């Protein structure tokens, strides 16, 4: 399954599939996915810190201003 097929009240970004359909990617799913990927890649150096960085890297996207902008720009309501 494409990550962008998961939706949420809060959006991280919006992808477009091959047919042009907009697919929202939920922010909670995005943050968890990045956290696990970062932890896996940083295992030799300290997976816990990398996991935290992955969880926190886009927290600003929870701001109402960002959520309004991403919905407006991607025409996802």
mmCIF file with all atom_site columns, N, CA and C in Angstrom:
data_model
loop_
_atom_site.group_PDB
_atom_site.id
_atom_site.type_symbol
_atom_site.label_atom_id
_atom_site.label_alt_id
_atom_site.label_comp_id
_atom_site.label_asym_id
_atom_site.label_entity_id
_atom_site.label_seq_id
_atom_site.pdbx_PDB_ins_code
_atom_site.Cartn_x
_atom_site.Cartn_y
_atom_site.Cartn_z
_atom_site.occupancy
_atom_site.B_iso_or_equiv
_atom_site.pdbx_formal_charge
_atom_site.auth_seq_id
_atom_site.auth_comp_id
_atom_site.auth_asym_id
_atom_site.auth_atom_id
_atom_site.pdbx_PDB_model_num
ATOM 1   N N  . UNK A 1 1  ? 0.837   -1.183 0.000   1.00 0.00 ? 1  UNK A N  1
ATOM 2   C CA . UNK A 1 1  ? 0.000   0.000  0.000   1.00 0.00 ? 1  UNK A CA 1
ATOM 3   C C  . UNK A 1 1  ? 0.879   1.242  0.000   1.00 0.00 ? 1  UNK A C  1
ATOM 4   N N  . UNK A 1 2  ? 0.548   2.208  -0.813  1.00 0.00 ? 2  UNK A N  1
ATOM 5   C CA . UNK A 1 2  ? 1.223   3.492  -0.859  1.00 0.00 ? 2  UNK A CA 1
ATOM 6   C C  . UNK A 1 2  ? 0.912   4.255  0.417   1.00 0.00 ? 2  UNK A C  1
ATOM 7   N N  . UNK A 1 3  ? 1.925   4.877  1.020   1.00 0.00 ? 3  UNK A N  1
ATOM 8   C CA . UNK A 1 3  ? 1.710   5.656  2.235   1.00 0.00 ? 3  UNK A CA 1
ATOM 9   C C  . UNK A 1 3  ? 0.645   6.710  2.050   1.00 0.00 ? 3  UNK A C  1
ATOM 10  N N  . UNK A 1 4  ? 0.520   7.237  0.871   1.00 0.00 ? 4  UNK A N  1
ATOM 11  C CA . UNK A 1 4  ? -0.425  8.310  0.625   1.00 0.00 ? 4  UNK A CA 1
ATOM 12  C C  . UNK A 1 4  ? -1.870  7.844  0.600   1.00 0.00 ? 4  UNK A C  1
ATOM 13  N N  . UNK A 1 5  ? -2.100  6.567  0.700   1.00 0.00 ? 5  UNK A N  1
ATOM 14  C CA . UNK A 1 5  ? -3.465  6.061  0.740   1.00 0.00 ? 5  UNK A CA 1
ATOM 15  C C  . UNK A 1 5  ? -4.044  6.111  2.146   1.00 0.00 ? 5  UNK A C  1
ATOM 16  N N  . UNK A 1 6  ? -3.232  6.477  3.128   1.00 0.00 ? 6  UNK A N  1
ATOM 17  C CA . UNK A 1 6  ? -3.707  6.574  4.499   1.00 0.00 ? 6  UNK A CA 1
ATOM 18  C C  . UNK A 1 6  ? -4.144  8.008  4.744   1.00 0.00 ? 6  UNK A C  1
ATOM 19  N N  . UNK A 1 7  ? -5.278  8.176  5.392   1.00 0.00 ? 7  UNK A N  1
ATOM 20  C CA . UNK A 1 7  ? -5.752  9.528  5.631   1.00 0.00 ? 7  UNK A CA 1
ATOM 21  C C  . UNK A 1 7  ? -5.902  9.776  7.127   1.00 0.00 ? 7  UNK A C  1
ATOM 22  N N  . UNK A 1 8  ? -6.069  11.027 7.454   1.00 0.00 ? 8  UNK A N  1
ATOM 23  C CA . UNK A 1 8  ? -6.153  11.454 8.834   1.00 0.00 ? 8  UNK A CA 1
ATOM 24  C C  . UNK A 1 8  ? -6.805  12.823 8.861   1.00 0.00 ? 8  UNK A C  1
ATOM 25  N N  . UNK A 1 9  ? -7.198  13.249 10.025  1.00 0.00 ? 9  UNK A N  1
ATOM 26  C CA . UNK A 1 9  ? -7.713  14.609 10.191  1.00 0.00 ? 9  UNK A CA 1
ATOM 27  C C  . UNK A 1 9  ? -6.616  15.619 9.876   1.00 0.00 ? 9  UNK A C  1
ATOM 28  N N  . UNK A 1 10 ? -5.366  15.279 10.183  1.00 0.00 ? 10 UNK A N  1
ATOM 29  C CA . UNK A 1 10 ? -4.215  16.136 9.919   1.00 0.00 ? 10 UNK A CA 1
ATOM 30  C C  . UNK A 1 10 ? -3.416  15.554 8.761   1.00 0.00 ? 10 UNK A C  1
ATOM 31  N N  . UNK A 1 11 ? -3.064  16.393 7.798   1.00 0.00 ? 11 UNK A N  1
ATOM 32  C CA . UNK A 1 11 ? -2.335  15.936 6.619   1.00 0.00 ? 11 UNK A CA 1
ATOM 33  C C  . UNK A 1 11 ? -0.864  16.307 6.696   1.00 0.00 ? 11 UNK A C  1
ATOM 34  N N  . UNK A 1 12 ? -0.008  15.399 6.228   1.00 0.00 ? 12 UNK A N  1
ATOM 35  C CA . UNK A 1 12 ? 1.417   15.683 6.087   1.00 0.00 ? 12 UNK A CA 1
ATOM 36  C C  . UNK A 1 12 ? 1.675   16.225 4.686   1.00 0.00 ? 12 UNK A C  1
ATOM 37  N N  . UNK A 1 13 ? 1.100   15.563 3.700   1.00 0.00 ? 13 UNK A N  1
ATOM 38  C CA . UNK A 1 13 ? 1.226   15.972 2.308   1.00 0.00 ? 13 UNK A CA 1
ATOM 39  C C  . UNK A 1 13 ? 0.177   15.228 1.504   1.00 0.00 ? 13 UNK A C  1
ATOM 40  N N  . UNK A 1 14 ? 0.095   15.561 0.239   1.00 0.00 ? 14 UNK A N  1
ATOM 41  C CA . UNK A 1 14 ? -0.864  14.930 -0.661  1.00 0.00 ? 14 UNK A CA 1
ATOM 42  C C  . UNK A 1 14 ? -0.103  14.442 -1.881  1.00 0.00 ? 14 UNK A C  1
ATOM 43  N N  . UNK A 1 15 ? -0.317  13.193 -2.242  1.00 0.00 ? 15 UNK A N  1
ATOM 44  C CA . UNK A 1 15 ? 0.290   12.606 -3.433  1.00 0.00 ? 15 UNK A CA 1
ATOM 45  C C  . UNK A 1 15 ? -0.757  12.540 -4.542  1.00 0.00 ? 15 UNK A C  1
ATOM 46  N N  . UNK A 1 16 ? -0.294  12.371 -5.743  1.00 0.00 ? 16 UNK A N  1
ATOM 47  C CA . UNK A 1 16 ? -1.181  12.159 -6.881  1.00 0.00 ? 16 UNK A CA 1
ATOM 48  C C  . UNK A 1 16 ? -0.855  10.799 -7.466  1.00 0.00 ? 16 UNK A C  1
ATOM 49  N N  . UNK A 1 17 ? -1.889  9.967  -7.655  1.00 0.00 ? 17 UNK A N  1
ATOM 50  C CA . UNK A 1 17 ? -1.631  8.649  -8.248  1.00 0.00 ? 17 UNK A CA 1
ATOM 51  C C  . UNK A 1 17 ? -1.539  8.767  -9.766  1.00 0.00 ? 17 UNK A C  1
ATOM 52  N N  . UNK A 1 18 ? -1.341  7.660  -10.445 1.00 0.00 ? 18 UNK A N  1
ATOM 53  C CA . UNK A 1 18 ? -1.139  7.651  -11.896 1.00 0.00 ? 18 UNK A CA 1
ATOM 54  C C  . UNK A 1 18 ? -2.323  8.242  -12.662 1.00 0.00 ? 18 UNK A C  1
ATOM 55  N N  . UNK A 1 19 ? -3.520  8.149  -12.091 1.00 0.00 ? 19 UNK A N  1
ATOM 56  C CA . UNK A 1 19 ? -4.697  8.684  -12.776 1.00 0.00 ? 19 UNK A CA 1
ATOM 57  C C  . UNK A 1 19 ? -4.988  10.132 -12.400 1.00 0.00 ? 19 UNK A C  1
ATOM 58  N N  . UNK A 1 20 ? -4.139  10.726 -11.551 1.00 0.00 ? 20 UNK A N  1
ATOM 59  C CA . UNK A 1 20 ? -4.343  12.117 -11.149 1.00 0.00 ? 20 UNK A CA 1
ATOM 60  C C  . UNK A 1 20 ? -5.184  12.284 -9.901  1.00 0.00 ? 20 UNK A C  1
ATOM 61  N N  . UNK A 1 21 ? -5.601  11.182 -9.297  1.00 0.00 ? 21 UNK A N  1
ATOM 62  C CA . UNK A 1 21 ? -6.397  11.238 -8.068  1.00 0.00 ? 21 UNK A CA 1
ATOM 63  C C  . UNK A 1 21 ? -5.519  11.686 -6.906  1.00 0.00 ? 21 UNK A C  1
ATOM 64  N N  . UNK A 1 22 ? -6.014  12.643 -6.112  1.00 0.00 ? 22 UNK A N  1
ATOM 65  C CA . UNK A 1 22 ? -5.281  13.119 -4.947  1.00 0.00 ? 22 UNK A CA 1
ATOM 66  C C  . UNK A 1 22 ? -5.434  12.125 -3.804  1.00 0.00 ? 22 UNK A C  1
ATOM 67  N N  . UNK A 1 23 ? -4.299  11.754 -3.215  1.00 0.00 ? 23 UNK A N  1
ATOM 68  C CA . UNK A 1 23 ? -4.293  10.807 -2.106  1.00 0.00 ? 23 UNK A CA 1
ATOM 69  C C  . UNK A 1 23 ? -3.656  11.465 -0.884  1.00 0.00 ? 23 UNK A C  1
ATOM 70  N N  . UNK A 1 24 ? -4.445  11.750 0.155   1.00 0.00 ? 24 UNK A N  1
ATOM 71  C CA . UNK A 1 24 ? -3.880  12.387 1.340   1.00 0.00 ? 24 UNK A CA 1
ATOM 72  C C  . UNK A 1 24 ? -3.044  11.413 2.156   1.00 0.00 ? 24 UNK A C  1
ATOM 73  N N  . UNK A 1 25 ? -1.965  11.916 2.729   1.00 0.00 ? 25 UNK A N  1
ATOM 74  C CA . UNK A 1 25 ? -1.120  11.128 3.627   1.00 0.00 ? 25 UNK A CA 1
ATOM 75  C C  . UNK A 1 25 ? -1.251  11.747 5.004   1.00 0.00 ? 25 UNK A C  1
ATOM 76  N N  . UNK A 1 26 ? -1.818  10.997 5.936   1.00 0.00 ? 26 UNK A N  1
ATOM 77  C CA . UNK A 1 26 ? -2.046  11.487 7.282   1.00 0.00 ? 26 UNK A CA 1
ATOM 78  C C  . UNK A 1 26 ? -0.750  11.806 8.013   1.00 0.00 ? 26 UNK A C  1
ATOM 79  N N  . UNK A 1 27 ? -0.761  12.884 8.785   1.00 0.00 ? 27 UNK A N  1
ATOM 80  C CA . UNK A 1 27 ? 0.428   13.306 9.519   1.00 0.00 ? 27 UNK A CA 1
ATOM 81  C C  . UNK A 1 27 ? 0.859   12.290 10.572  1.00 0.00 ? 27 UNK A C  1
ATOM 82  N N  . UNK A 1 28 ? -0.039  11.728 11.378  1.00 0.00 ? 28 UNK A N  1
ATOM 83  C CA . UNK A 1 28 ? 0.416   10.735 12.361  1.00 0.00 ? 28 UNK A CA 1
ATOM 84  C C  . UNK A 1 28 ? 1.102   9.531  11.700  1.00 0.00 ? 28 UNK A C  1
ATOM 85  N N  . UNK A 1 29 ? 0.541   9.045  10.609  1.00 0.00 ? 29 UNK A N  1
ATOM 86  C CA . UNK A 1 29 ? 1.138   7.914  9.903   1.00 0.00 ? 29 UNK A CA 1
ATOM 87  C C  . UNK A 1 29 ? 2.499   8.300  9.330   1.00 0.00 ? 29 UNK A C  1
ATOM 88  N N  . UNK A 1 30 ? 2.594   9.499  8.784   1.00 0.00 ? 30 UNK A N  1
ATOM 89  C CA . UNK A 1 30 ? 3.845   9.987  8.214   1.00 0.00 ? 30 UNK A CA 1
ATOM 90  C C  . UNK A 1 30 ? 4.935   10.064 9.281   1.00 0.00 ? 30 UNK A C  1
ATOM 91  N N  . UNK A 1 31 ? 4.614   10.648 10.430  1.00 0.00 ? 31 UNK A N  1
ATOM 92  C CA . UNK A 1 31 ? 5.609   10.799 11.492  1.00 0.00 ? 31 UNK A CA 1
ATOM 93  C C  . UNK A 1 31 ? 6.079   9.443  12.019  1.00 0.00 ? 31 UNK A C  1
ATOM 94  N N  . UNK A 1 32 ? 5.145   8.511  12.199  1.00 0.00 ? 32 UNK A N  1
ATOM 95  C CA . UNK A 1 32 ? 5.541   7.172  12.666  1.00 0.00 ? 32 UNK A CA 1
ATOM 96  C C  . UNK A 1 32 ? 6.411   6.466  11.637  1.00 0.00 ? 32 UNK A C  1
ATOM 97  N N  . UNK A 1 33 ? 6.063   6.596  10.364  1.00 0.00 ? 33 UNK A N  1
ATOM 98  C CA . UNK A 1 33 ? 6.848   5.957  9.312   1.00 0.00 ? 33 UNK A CA 1
ATOM 99  C C  . UNK A 1 33 ? 8.264   6.505  9.227   1.00 0.00 ? 33 UNK A C  1
ATOM 100 N N  . UNK A 1 34 ? 8.390   7.822  9.297   1.00 0.00 ? 34 UNK A N  1
ATOM 101 C CA . UNK A 1 34 ? 9.720   8.438  9.259   1.00 0.00 ? 34 UNK A CA 1
ATOM 102 C C  . UNK A 1 34 ? 10.516  8.028  10.495  1.00 0.00 ? 34 UNK A C  1
ATOM 103 N N  . UNK A 1 35 ? 9.863   7.988  11.649  1.00 0.00 ? 35 UNK A N  1
ATOM 104 C CA . UNK A 1 35 ? 10.546  7.605  12.892  1.00 0.00 ? 35 UNK A CA 1
ATOM 105 C C  . UNK A 1 35 ? 11.115  6.200  12.796  1.00 0.00 ? 35 UNK A C  1
ATOM 106 N N  . UNK A 1 36 ? 10.344  5.272  12.285  1.00 0.00 ? 36 UNK A N  1
ATOM 107 C CA . UNK A 1 36 ? 10.823  3.891  12.178  1.00 0.00 ? 36 UNK A CA 1
ATOM 108 C C  . UNK A 1 36 ? 11.928  3.752  11.142  1.00 0.00 ? 36 UNK A C  1
ATOM 109 N N  . UNK A 1 37 ? 11.802  4.475  10.025  1.00 0.00 ? 37 UNK A N  1
ATOM 110 C CA . UNK A 1 37 ? 12.848  4.446  9.006   1.00 0.00 ? 37 UNK A CA 1
ATOM 111 C C  . UNK A 1 37 ? 14.152  5.041  9.560   1.00 0.00 ? 37 UNK A C  1
ATOM 112 N N  . UNK A 1 38 ? 14.047  6.164  10.244  1.00 0.00 ? 38 UNK A N  1
ATOM 113 C CA . UNK A 1 38 ? 15.239  6.794  10.828  1.00 0.00 ? 38 UNK A CA 1
ATOM 114 C C  . UNK A 1 38 ? 15.894  5.872  11.852  1.00 0.00 ? 38 UNK A C  1
ATOM 115 N N  . UNK A 1 39 ? 15.078  5.239  12.693  1.00 0.00 ? 39 UNK A N  1
ATOM 116 C CA . UNK A 1 39 ? 15.615  4.330  13.711  1.00 0.00 ? 39 UNK A CA 1
ATOM 117 C C  . UNK A 1 39 ? 16.333  3.150  13.059  1.00 0.00 ? 39 UNK A C  1
ATOM 118 N N  . UNK A 1 40 ? 15.751  2.607  12.015  1.00 0.00 ? 40 UNK A N  1
ATOM 119 C CA . UNK A 1 40 ? 16.369  1.464  11.338  1.00 0.00 ? 40 UNK A CA 1
ATOM 120 C C  . UNK A 1 40 ? 17.712  1.840  10.719  1.00 0.00 ? 40 UNK A C  1
ATOM 121 N N  . UNK A 1 41 ? 17.763  3.006  10.110  1.00 0.00 ? 41 UNK A N  1
ATOM 122 C CA . UNK A 1 41 ? 19.008  3.420  9.450   1.00 0.00 ? 41 UNK A CA 1
ATOM 123 C C  . UNK A 1 41 ? 20.072  3.858  10.445  1.00 0.00 ? 41 UNK A C  1
ATOM 124 N N  . UNK A 1 42 ? 19.664  4.308  11.617  1.00 0.00 ? 42 UNK A N  1
ATOM 125 C CA . UNK A 1 42 ? 20.618  4.809  12.615  1.00 0.00 ? 42 UNK A CA 1
ATOM 126 C C  . UNK A 1 42 ? 20.940  3.787  13.696  1.00 0.00 ? 42 UNK A C  1
ATOM 127 N N  . UNK A 1 43 ? 20.464  2.578  13.537  1.00 0.00 ? 43 UNK A N  1
ATOM 128 C CA . UNK A 1 43 ? 20.668  1.554  14.574  1.00 0.00 ? 43 UNK A CA 1
ATOM 129 C C  . UNK A 1 43 ? 22.118  1.490  15.078  1.00 0.00 ? 43 UNK A C  1
ATOM 130 N N  . UNK A 1 44 ? 23.138  1.528  14.210  1.00 0.00 ? 44 UNK A N  1
ATOM 131 C CA . UNK A 1 44 ? 24.521  1.453  14.705  1.00 0.00 ? 44 UNK A CA 1
ATOM 132 C C  . UNK A 1 44 ? 24.939  2.680  15.529  1.00 0.00 ? 44 UNK A C  1
ATOM 133 N N  . UNK A 1 45 ? 24.212  3.792  15.394  1.00 0.00 ? 45 UNK A N  1
ATOM 134 C CA . UNK A 1 45 ? 24.628  5.047  16.029  1.00 0.00 ? 45 UNK A CA 1
ATOM 135 C C  . UNK A 1 45 ? 23.734  5.481  17.181  1.00 0.00 ? 45 UNK A C  1
ATOM 136 N N  . UNK A 1 46 ? 22.553  4.908  17.294  1.00 0.00 ? 46 UNK A N  1
ATOM 137 C CA . UNK A 1 46 ? 21.610  5.307  18.340  1.00 0.00 ? 46 UNK A CA 1
ATOM 138 C C  . UNK A 1 46 ? 20.207  5.455  17.792  1.00 0.00 ? 46 UNK A C  1
ATOM 139 N N  . UNK A 1 47 ? 19.533  4.361  17.699  1.00 0.00 ? 47 UNK A N  1
ATOM 140 C CA . UNK A 1 47 ? 18.204  4.347  17.087  1.00 0.00 ? 47 UNK A CA 1
ATOM 141 C C  . UNK A 1 47 ? 17.192  5.177  17.861  1.00 0.00 ? 47 UNK A C  1
ATOM 142 N N  . UNK A 1 48 ? 17.321  5.246  19.176  1.00 0.00 ? 48 UNK A N  1
ATOM 143 C CA . UNK A 1 48 ? 16.325  5.982  19.973  1.00 0.00 ? 48 UNK A CA 1
ATOM 144 C C  . UNK A 1 48 ? 16.292  7.457  19.614  1.00 0.00 ? 48 UNK A C  1
ATOM 145 N N  . UNK A 1 49 ? 17.454  8.091  19.479  1.00 0.00 ? 49 UNK A N  1
ATOM 146 C CA . UNK A 1 49 ? 17.501  9.510  19.121  1.00 0.00 ? 49 UNK A CA 1
ATOM 147 C C  . UNK A 1 49 ? 16.988  9.732  17.706  1.00 0.00 ? 49 UNK A C  1
ATOM 148 N N  . UNK A 1 50 ? 17.316  8.851  16.815  1.00 0.00 ? 50 UNK A N  1
ATOM 149 C CA . UNK A 1 50 ? 16.828  8.975  15.440  1.00 0.00 ? 50 UNK A CA 1
ATOM 150 C C  . UNK A 1 50 ? 15.315  8.820  15.386  1.00 0.00 ? 50 UNK A C  1
ATOM 151 N N  . UNK A 1 51 ? 14.780  7.888  16.170  1.00 0.00 ? 51 UNK A N  1
ATOM 152 C CA . UNK A 1 51 ? 13.331  7.702  16.224  1.00 0.00 ? 51 UNK A CA 1
ATOM 153 C C  . UNK A 1 51 ? 12.648  8.989  16.708  1.00 0.00 ? 51 UNK A C  1
ATOM 154 N N  . UNK A 1 52 ? 13.186  9.598  17.758  1.00 0.00 ? 52 UNK A N  1
ATOM 155 C CA . UNK A 1 52 ? 12.609  10.857 18.259  1.00 0.00 ? 52 UNK A CA 1
ATOM 156 C C  . UNK A 1 52 ? 12.679  11.962 17.213  1.00 0.00 ? 52 UNK A C  1
ATOM 157 N N  . UNK A 1 53 ? 13.805  12.057 16.531  1.00 0.00 ? 53 UNK A N  1
ATOM 158 C CA . UNK A 1 53 ? 13.934  13.075 15.484  1.00 0.00 ? 53 UNK A CA 1
ATOM 159 C C  . UNK A 1 53 ? 12.892  12.848 14.391  1.00 0.00 ? 53 UNK A C  1
ATOM 160 N N  . UNK A 1 54 ? 12.673  11.598 14.026  1.00 0.00 ? 54 UNK A N  1
ATOM 161 C CA . UNK A 1 54 ? 11.664  11.281 13.014  1.00 0.00 ? 54 UNK A CA 1
ATOM 162 C C  . UNK A 1 54 ? 10.258  11.638 13.467  1.00 0.00 ? 54 UNK A C  1
ATOM 163 N N  . UNK A 1 55 ? 9.964   11.390 14.731  1.00 0.00 ? 55 UNK A N  1
ATOM 164 C CA . UNK A 1 55 ? 8.643   11.723 15.267  1.00 0.00 ? 55 UNK A CA 1
ATOM 165 C C  . UNK A 1 55 ? 8.406   13.229 15.305  1.00 0.00 ? 55 UNK A C  1
ATOM 166 N N  . UNK A 1 56 ? 9.451   13.988 15.551  1.00 0.00 ? 56 UNK A N  1
ATOM 167 C CA . UNK A 1 56 ? 9.309   15.431 15.751  1.00 0.00 ? 56 UNK A CA 1
ATOM 168 C C  . UNK A 1 56 ? 9.559   16.273 14.512  1.00 0.00 ? 56 UNK A C  1
ATOM 169 N N  . UNK A 1 57 ? 10.073  15.680 13.440  1.00 0.00 ? 57 UNK A N  1
ATOM 170 C CA . UNK A 1 57 ? 10.573  16.490 12.334  1.00 0.00 ? 57 UNK A CA 1
ATOM 171 C C  . UNK A 1 57 ? 9.525   17.356 11.651  1.00 0.00 ? 57 UNK A C  1
ATOM 172 N N  . UNK A 1 58 ? 8.281   17.008 11.684  1.00 0.00 ? 58 UNK A N  1
ATOM 173 C CA . UNK A 1 58 ? 7.220   17.774 11.012  1.00 0.00 ? 58 UNK A CA 1
ATOM 174 C C  . UNK A 1 58 ? 6.112   18.201 11.973  1.00 0.00 ? 58 UNK A C  1
ATOM 175 N N  . UNK A 1 59 ? 6.399   18.359 13.246  1.00 0.00 ? 59 UNK A N  1
ATOM 176 C CA . UNK A 1 59 ? 5.346   18.723 14.200  1.00 0.00 ? 59 UNK A CA 1
ATOM 177 C C  . UNK A 1 59 ? 4.670   20.036 13.842  1.00 0.00 ? 59 UNK A C  1
ATOM 178 N N  . UNK A 1 60 ? 5.392   20.935 13.206  1.00 0.00 ? 60 UNK A N  1
ATOM 179 C CA . UNK A 1 60 ? 4.808   22.213 12.809  1.00 0.00 ? 60 UNK A CA 1
ATOM 180 C C  . UNK A 1 60 ? 3.649   22.066 11.838  1.00 0.00 ? 60 UNK A C  1
ATOM 181 N N  . UNK A 1 61 ? 3.555   20.909 11.185  1.00 0.00 ? 61 UNK A N  1
ATOM 182 C CA . UNK A 1 61 ? 2.453   20.687 10.242  1.00 0.00 ? 61 UNK A CA 1
ATOM 183 C C  . UNK A 1 61 ? 1.107   20.513 10.947  1.00 0.00 ? 61 UNK A C  1
ATOM 184 N N  . UNK A 1 62 ? 1.111   20.383 12.273  1.00 0.00 ? 62 UNK A N  1
ATOM 185 C CA . UNK A 1 62 ? -0.152  20.362 13.011  1.00 0.00 ? 62 UNK A CA 1
ATOM 186 C C  . UNK A 1 62 ? -0.763  21.758 13.137  1.00 0.00 ? 62 UNK A C  1
ATOM 187 N N  . UNK A 1 63 ? -0.013  22.800 12.841  1.00 0.00 ? 63 UNK A N  1
ATOM 188 C CA . UNK A 1 63 ? -0.509  24.178 12.954  1.00 0.00 ? 63 UNK A CA 1
ATOM 189 C C  . UNK A 1 63 ? -1.720  24.379 12.048  1.00 0.00 ? 63 UNK A C  1
ATOM 190 N N  . UNK A 1 64 ? -2.749  25.050 12.559  1.00 0.00 ? 64 UNK A N  1
ATOM 191 C CA . UNK A 1 64 ? -3.935  25.297 11.737  1.00 0.00 ? 64 UNK A CA 1
ATOM 192 C C  . UNK A 1 64 ? -3.616  25.994 10.417  1.00 0.00 ? 64 UNK A C  1
ATOM 193 N N  . UNK A 1 65 ? -2.636  26.884 10.431  1.00 0.00 ? 65 UNK A N  1
ATOM 194 C CA . UNK A 1 65 ? -2.277  27.598 9.202   1.00 0.00 ? 65 UNK A CA 1
ATOM 195 C C  . UNK A 1 65 ? -1.759  26.635 8.139   1.00 0.00 ? 65 UNK A C  1
ATOM 196 N N  . UNK A 1 66 ? -0.923  25.669 8.537   1.00 0.00 ? 66 UNK A N  1
ATOM 197 C CA . UNK A 1 66 ? -0.408  24.699 7.574   1.00 0.00 ? 66 UNK A CA 1
ATOM 198 C C  . UNK A 1 66 ? -1.537  23.812 7.065   1.00 0.00 ? 66 UNK A C  1
ATOM 199 N N  . UNK A 1 67 ? -2.381  23.336 7.973   1.00 0.00 ? 67 UNK A N  1
ATOM 200 C CA . UNK A 1 67 ? -3.477  22.458 7.555   1.00 0.00 ? 67 UNK A CA 1
ATOM 201 C C  . UNK A 1 67 ? -4.421  23.165 6.587   1.00 0.00 ? 67 UNK A C  1
ATOM 202 N N  . UNK A 1 68 ? -4.696  24.442 6.832   1.00 0.00 ? 68 UNK A N  1
ATOM 203 C CA . UNK A 1 68 ? -5.533  25.206 5.895   1.00 0.00 ? 68 UNK A CA 1
ATOM 204 C C  . UNK A 1 68 ? -4.851  25.340 4.545   1.00 0.00 ? 68 UNK A C  1
ATOM 205 N N  . UNK A 1 69 ? -3.550  25.648 4.556   1.00 0.00 ? 69 UNK A N  1
ATOM 206 C CA . UNK A 1 69 ? -2.813  25.828 3.313   1.00 0.00 ? 69 UNK A CA 1
ATOM 207 C C  . UNK A 1 69 ? -2.757  24.540 2.505   1.00 0.00 ? 69 UNK A C  1
ATOM 208 N N  . UNK A 1 70 ? -2.439  23.415 3.145   1.00 0.00 ? 70 UNK A N  1
ATOM 209 C CA . UNK A 1 70 ? -2.295  22.174 2.377   1.00 0.00 ? 70 UNK A CA 1
ATOM 210 C C  . UNK A 1 70 ? -3.633  21.738 1.772   1.00 0.00 ? 70 UNK A C  1
ATOM 211 N N  . UNK A 1 71 ? -4.704  21.944 2.498   1.00 0.00 ? 71 UNK A N  1
ATOM 212 C CA . UNK A 1 71 ? -6.026  21.607 1.949   1.00 0.00 ? 71 UNK A CA 1
ATOM 213 C C  . UNK A 1 71 ? -6.397  22.551 0.803   1.00 0.00 ? 71 UNK A C  1
ATOM 214 N N  . UNK A 1 72 ? -6.091  23.810 0.954   1.00 0.00 ? 72 UNK A N  1
ATOM 215 C CA . UNK A 1 72 ? -6.392  24.788 -0.096  1.00 0.00 ? 72 UNK A CA 1
ATOM 216 C C  . UNK A 1 72 ? -5.543  24.515 -1.342  1.00 0.00 ? 72 UNK A C  1
ATOM 217 N N  . UNK A 1 73 ? -4.245  24.332 -1.154  1.00 0.00 ? 73 UNK A N  1
ATOM 218 C CA . UNK A 1 73 ? -3.347  24.115 -2.292  1.00 0.00 ? 73 UNK A CA 1
ATOM 219 C C  . UNK A 1 73 ? -3.617  22.807 -3.011  1.00 0.00 ? 73 UNK A C  1
ATOM 220 N N  . UNK A 1 74 ? -4.001  21.775 -2.269  1.00 0.00 ? 74 UNK A N  1
ATOM 221 C CA . UNK A 1 74 ? -4.249  20.475 -2.892  1.00 0.00 ? 74 UNK A CA 1
ATOM 222 C C  . UNK A 1 74 ? -5.719  20.252 -3.201  1.00 0.00 ? 74 UNK A C  1
ATOM 223 N N  . UNK A 1 75 ? -6.534  21.225 -2.912  1.00 0.00 ? 75 UNK A N  1
ATOM 224 C CA . UNK A 1 75 ? -7.979  21.151 -3.086  1.00 0.00 ? 75 UNK A CA 1
ATOM 225 C C  . UNK A 1 75 ? -8.559  19.897 -2.436  1.00 0.00 ? 75 UNK A C  1
ATOM 226 N N  . UNK A 1 76 ? -8.069  19.554 -1.232  1.00 0.00 ? 76 UNK A N  1
ATOM 227 C CA . UNK A 1 76 ? -8.595  18.446 -0.438  1.00 0.00 ? 76 UNK A CA 1
ATOM 228 C C  . UNK A 1 76 ? -9.364  19.059 0.711   1.00 0.00 ? 76 UNK A C  1
ATOM 229 N N  . UNK A 1 77 ? -10.613 18.791 0.805   1.00 0.00 ? 77 UNK A N  1
ATOM 230 C CA . UNK A 1 77 ? -11.436 19.368 1.881   1.00 0.00 ? 77 UNK A CA 1
ATOM 231 C C  . UNK A 1 77 ? -11.981 18.303 2.791   1.00 0.00 ? 77 UNK A C  1
#
